[in-house]
Each structure stands twice: as C-alpha cells, then as structure tokens.
Amino acid sequence: MIVVGASIDFTKFATGDSIATLTIQDIGGASNTAPFEGYVSSLFSGFQLIGGILMGLFLSKYFSKSLIYIFGGLFFVFYNVSTILITNEYQSPSLTGAIIFLATQPLNGFGFGILYNLLIANVLSLTFKTRKFSPLGLYQSFASLTISCGTFFT
C-alpha cells in the first residue's frame, strides 16, 4: 500500500499544478497561453473532486478495491501517454497543442481523485482495525517524501 501511495503522490506532483502550467507554456508559448493557464489547476481540481465523490458514493459500493485502483490508474496512464504524444507532436509554440493539453487535465484530476481517496480510505480502515496510528503515520511520512521527490525531480 505504501508503494502504491508513493507512486500516486509522485505522479500527481510530477505532472500536476505548476509542472502542468510550465508544460502548457512550453507547448503553446508563454505569451500565447497566459489567458488560460489558470484553468489548468481548475480543471484538475474540479475533476479531482468529481473523482473523489464518485469513488465514495458509487465505485466503492459496486466494485472491488483492486478494480478501482486499476480504473483510477488507467486515467493516469492515459494522461501521461497523451502528454507525451502532445509534446512530441506539436512544435512550440502551438496554441492547438496547448488547448489539447488543457483538455487532458481532467484525466489527471479524475484519476488522482479516485486513487487518493481510495488510498486514504484503505489506510484509515487499517488504522481503525489495528487501533494503532502507525499505518497512517507511516503512509504520511512516505507521502511527504514522494511529494518532495515528485516536485524536485521534474
């Protein structure tokens, strides 16, 4: 569970927020993308919220945890593959490439919303079952390391 959580946090912080803003500037040119740079984080956050609510209200009741992990992970994979294809296909500056990259942000947010909330629910269920706070503390320590590494290495 720690490895899964570490990979989720690393991927999110290596591809989201300020890194995504820098990527859209690289694809579309900084002067061309200024009007919609703020939408990168907004799209991510909005779909993260939708993914978290969907996981809590629907997916966790009807599907197994393993299947939900695979489902959420596929959104990360689709996002990263599409980002690679977009950055390789469009020569900078390309406003079309920047708009297409902006349209892929919901994939990243939705996948993170599903996976992160499912992971926290699993860690908390372990914490309540054992009546010890060590699973949560261990997860949070590794999460902070992978968040730092995800931001630093990109």
CSV table of C-alpha atoms in Angstrom, one decimal:
chain,number,residue,atom,x,y,z
A,1,MET,CA,0.0,0.0,0.0
A,2,ILE,CA,2.9,2.3,0.7
A,3,VAL,CA,4.4,1.7,-2.7
A,4,VAL,CA,1.0,2.4,-4.4
A,5,GLY,CA,0.6,5.6,-2.4
A,6,ALA,CA,4.1,6.7,-3.1
A,7,SER,CA,3.6,6.2,-6.9
A,8,ILE,CA,0.3,8.1,-6.8
A,9,ASP,CA,1.7,11.1,-4.9
A,10,PHE,CA,4.9,11.1,-7.0
A,11,THR,CA,2.9,11.0,-10.3
A,12,LYS,CA,0.5,13.8,-9.2
A,13,PHE,CA,3.2,16.2,-8.0
A,14,ALA,CA,5.4,15.4,-11.0
A,15,THR,CA,2.7,16.1,-13.5
A,16,GLY,CA,0.2,18.5,-11.9
A,17,ASP,CA,-0.2,22.1,-10.9
A,18,SER,CA,2.9,24.2,-11.6
A,19,ILE,CA,4.5,21.5,-13.7
A,20,ALA,CA,1.4,21.3,-15.9
A,21,THR,CA,1.5,25.1,-16.2
A,22,LEU,CA,5.1,25.0,-17.3
A,23,THR,CA,4.3,22.3,-19.8
A,24,ILE,CA,1.4,24.2,-21.3
A,25,GLN,CA,3.7,27.3,-21.6
A,26,ASP,CA,6.3,25.1,-23.3
A,27,ILE,CA,3.8,23.7,-25.8
A,28,GLY,CA,1.9,26.9,-26.6
A,29,GLY,CA,4.4,29.6,-25.8
A,30,ALA,CA,4.3,31.7,-22.6
A,31,SER,CA,2.7,34.7,-24.3
A,32,ASN,CA,0.0,32.6,-26.1
A,33,THR,CA,-1.1,30.5,-23.1
A,34,ALA,CA,-1.4,33.3,-20.5
A,35,PRO,CA,-5.2,33.7,-20.8
A,36,PHE,CA,-5.9,30.0,-19.9
A,37,GLU,CA,-3.0,29.0,-17.6
A,38,GLY,CA,-5.3,29.3,-14.5
A,39,TYR,CA,-7.6,26.8,-16.0
A,40,VAL,CA,-5.0,24.0,-15.7
A,41,SER,CA,-5.3,23.8,-12.0
A,42,SER,CA,-9.1,24.5,-12.0
A,43,LEU,CA,-9.8,21.6,-14.4
A,44,PHE,CA,-7.5,19.3,-12.4
A,45,SER,CA,-9.1,20.3,-9.1
A,46,GLY,CA,-12.7,20.1,-10.4
A,47,PHE,CA,-12.3,16.6,-11.8
A,48,GLN,CA,-10.4,15.5,-8.7
A,49,LEU,CA,-13.5,16.5,-6.7
A,50,ILE,CA,-15.7,14.6,-9.1
A,51,GLY,CA,-13.5,11.5,-9.0
A,52,GLY,CA,-13.4,11.5,-5.2
A,53,ILE,CA,-17.2,11.9,-4.9
A,54,LEU,CA,-17.7,9.2,-7.5
A,55,MET,CA,-15.4,6.8,-5.7
A,56,GLY,CA,-17.0,7.4,-2.4
A,57,LEU,CA,-20.6,7.2,-3.5
A,58,PHE,CA,-20.6,4.7,-6.3
A,59,LEU,CA,-17.4,2.9,-7.2
A,60,SER,CA,-16.6,1.7,-3.6
A,61,LYS,CA,-20.1,0.1,-3.3
A,62,TYR,CA,-20.2,-1.8,-6.5
A,63,PHE,CA,-16.6,-2.7,-7.4
A,64,SER,CA,-13.6,-4.2,-5.6
A,65,LYS,CA,-10.7,-2.1,-4.4
A,66,SER,CA,-8.4,-3.7,-6.9
A,67,LEU,CA,-10.6,-2.9,-9.8
A,68,ILE,CA,-11.0,0.7,-8.6
A,69,TYR,CA,-7.2,1.0,-8.4
A,70,ILE,CA,-6.9,-0.3,-12.0
A,71,PHE,CA,-9.6,2.1,-13.2
A,72,GLY,CA,-8.0,5.1,-11.5
A,73,GLY,CA,-4.6,4.1,-12.7
A,74,LEU,CA,-5.7,4.0,-16.3
A,75,PHE,CA,-6.6,7.7,-16.1
A,76,PHE,CA,-3.0,8.4,-15.0
A,77,VAL,CA,-1.7,6.2,-17.8
A,78,PHE,CA,-3.9,7.9,-20.4
A,79,TYR,CA,-2.9,11.3,-19.2
A,80,ASN,CA,0.8,10.7,-19.3
A,81,VAL,CA,0.7,9.0,-22.7
A,82,SER,CA,-1.4,11.8,-24.1
A,83,THR,CA,1.0,14.4,-22.6
A,84,ILE,CA,4.0,12.6,-24.3
A,85,LEU,CA,2.2,12.5,-27.6
A,86,ILE,CA,1.2,16.1,-27.4
A,87,THR,CA,4.6,17.4,-26.6
A,88,ASN,CA,6.2,15.3,-29.3
A,89,GLU,CA,3.5,16.1,-32.0
A,90,TYR,CA,3.2,19.9,-31.7
A,91,GLN,CA,6.2,22.1,-32.2
A,92,SER,CA,6.4,25.0,-29.8
A,93,PRO,CA,4.7,27.4,-29.9
A,94,SER,CA,1.4,25.7,-30.8
A,95,LEU,CA,-1.8,27.1,-29.5
A,96,THR,CA,-3.7,24.0,-30.7
A,97,GLY,CA,-1.3,21.7,-28.8
A,98,ALA,CA,-1.8,23.8,-25.7
A,99,ILE,CA,-5.6,23.6,-25.9
A,100,ILE,CA,-5.4,19.8,-26.4
A,101,PHE,CA,-3.1,19.6,-23.4
A,102,LEU,CA,-5.5,21.7,-21.4
A,103,ALA,CA,-8.3,19.3,-22.4
A,104,THR,CA,-6.3,16.3,-20.9
A,105,GLN,CA,-6.1,17.8,-17.4
A,106,PRO,CA,-9.4,16.2,-16.4
A,107,LEU,CA,-7.8,12.8,-16.9
A,108,ASN,CA,-5.1,13.5,-14.4
A,109,GLY,CA,-7.5,15.1,-11.8
A,110,PHE,CA,-10.1,12.4,-12.1
A,111,GLY,CA,-7.6,9.6,-11.7
A,112,PHE,CA,-6.0,11.3,-8.7
A,113,GLY,CA,-9.4,11.9,-7.1
A,114,ILE,CA,-10.3,8.3,-7.3
A,115,LEU,CA,-6.9,6.9,-6.3
A,116,TYR,CA,-6.0,9.2,-3.5
A,117,ASN,CA,-9.4,8.9,-1.8
A,118,LEU,CA,-9.4,5.2,-2.1
A,119,LEU,CA,-5.9,5.0,-0.7
A,120,ILE,CA,-6.7,7.2,2.3
A,121,ALA,CA,-9.8,5.1,3.0
A,122,ASN,CA,-7.7,1.9,3.0
A,123,VAL,CA,-5.1,3.4,5.3
A,124,LEU,CA,-7.8,4.7,7.7
A,125,SER,CA,-9.5,1.3,7.7
A,126,LEU,CA,-6.2,-0.3,8.7
A,127,THR,CA,-5.7,2.3,11.4
A,128,PHE,CA,-9.2,1.6,12.8
A,129,LYS,CA,-8.8,-2.2,12.6
A,130,THR,CA,-5.5,-2.2,14.5
A,131,ARG,CA,-6.4,0.6,16.8
A,132,LYS,CA,-2.9,2.0,16.2
A,133,PHE,CA,-2.0,5.1,14.3
A,134,SER,CA,1.2,3.6,12.8
A,135,PRO,CA,-0.3,2.8,9.3
A,136,LEU,CA,-1.5,6.4,8.9
A,137,GLY,CA,1.8,7.9,10.2
A,138,LEU,CA,3.9,5.6,8.0
A,139,TYR,CA,1.8,6.4,5.0
A,140,GLN,CA,2.1,10.2,5.7
A,141,SER,CA,5.8,10.0,6.1
A,142,PHE,CA,6.3,8.3,2.8
A,143,ALA,CA,3.7,10.6,1.1
A,144,SER,CA,5.7,13.6,2.2
A,145,LEU,CA,8.9,12.1,0.8
A,146,THR,CA,7.3,11.3,-2.6
A,147,ILE,CA,5.7,14.6,-2.9
A,148,SER,CA,9.0,16.3,-2.4
A,149,CYS,CA,10.7,13.9,-4.9
A,150,GLY,CA,8.0,14.3,-7.5
A,151,THR,CA,8.4,18.1,-7.4
A,152,PHE,CA,12.2,18.1,-7.2
A,153,PHE,CA,12.9,15.5,-10.0
A,154,THR,CA,10.7,17.2,-12.5
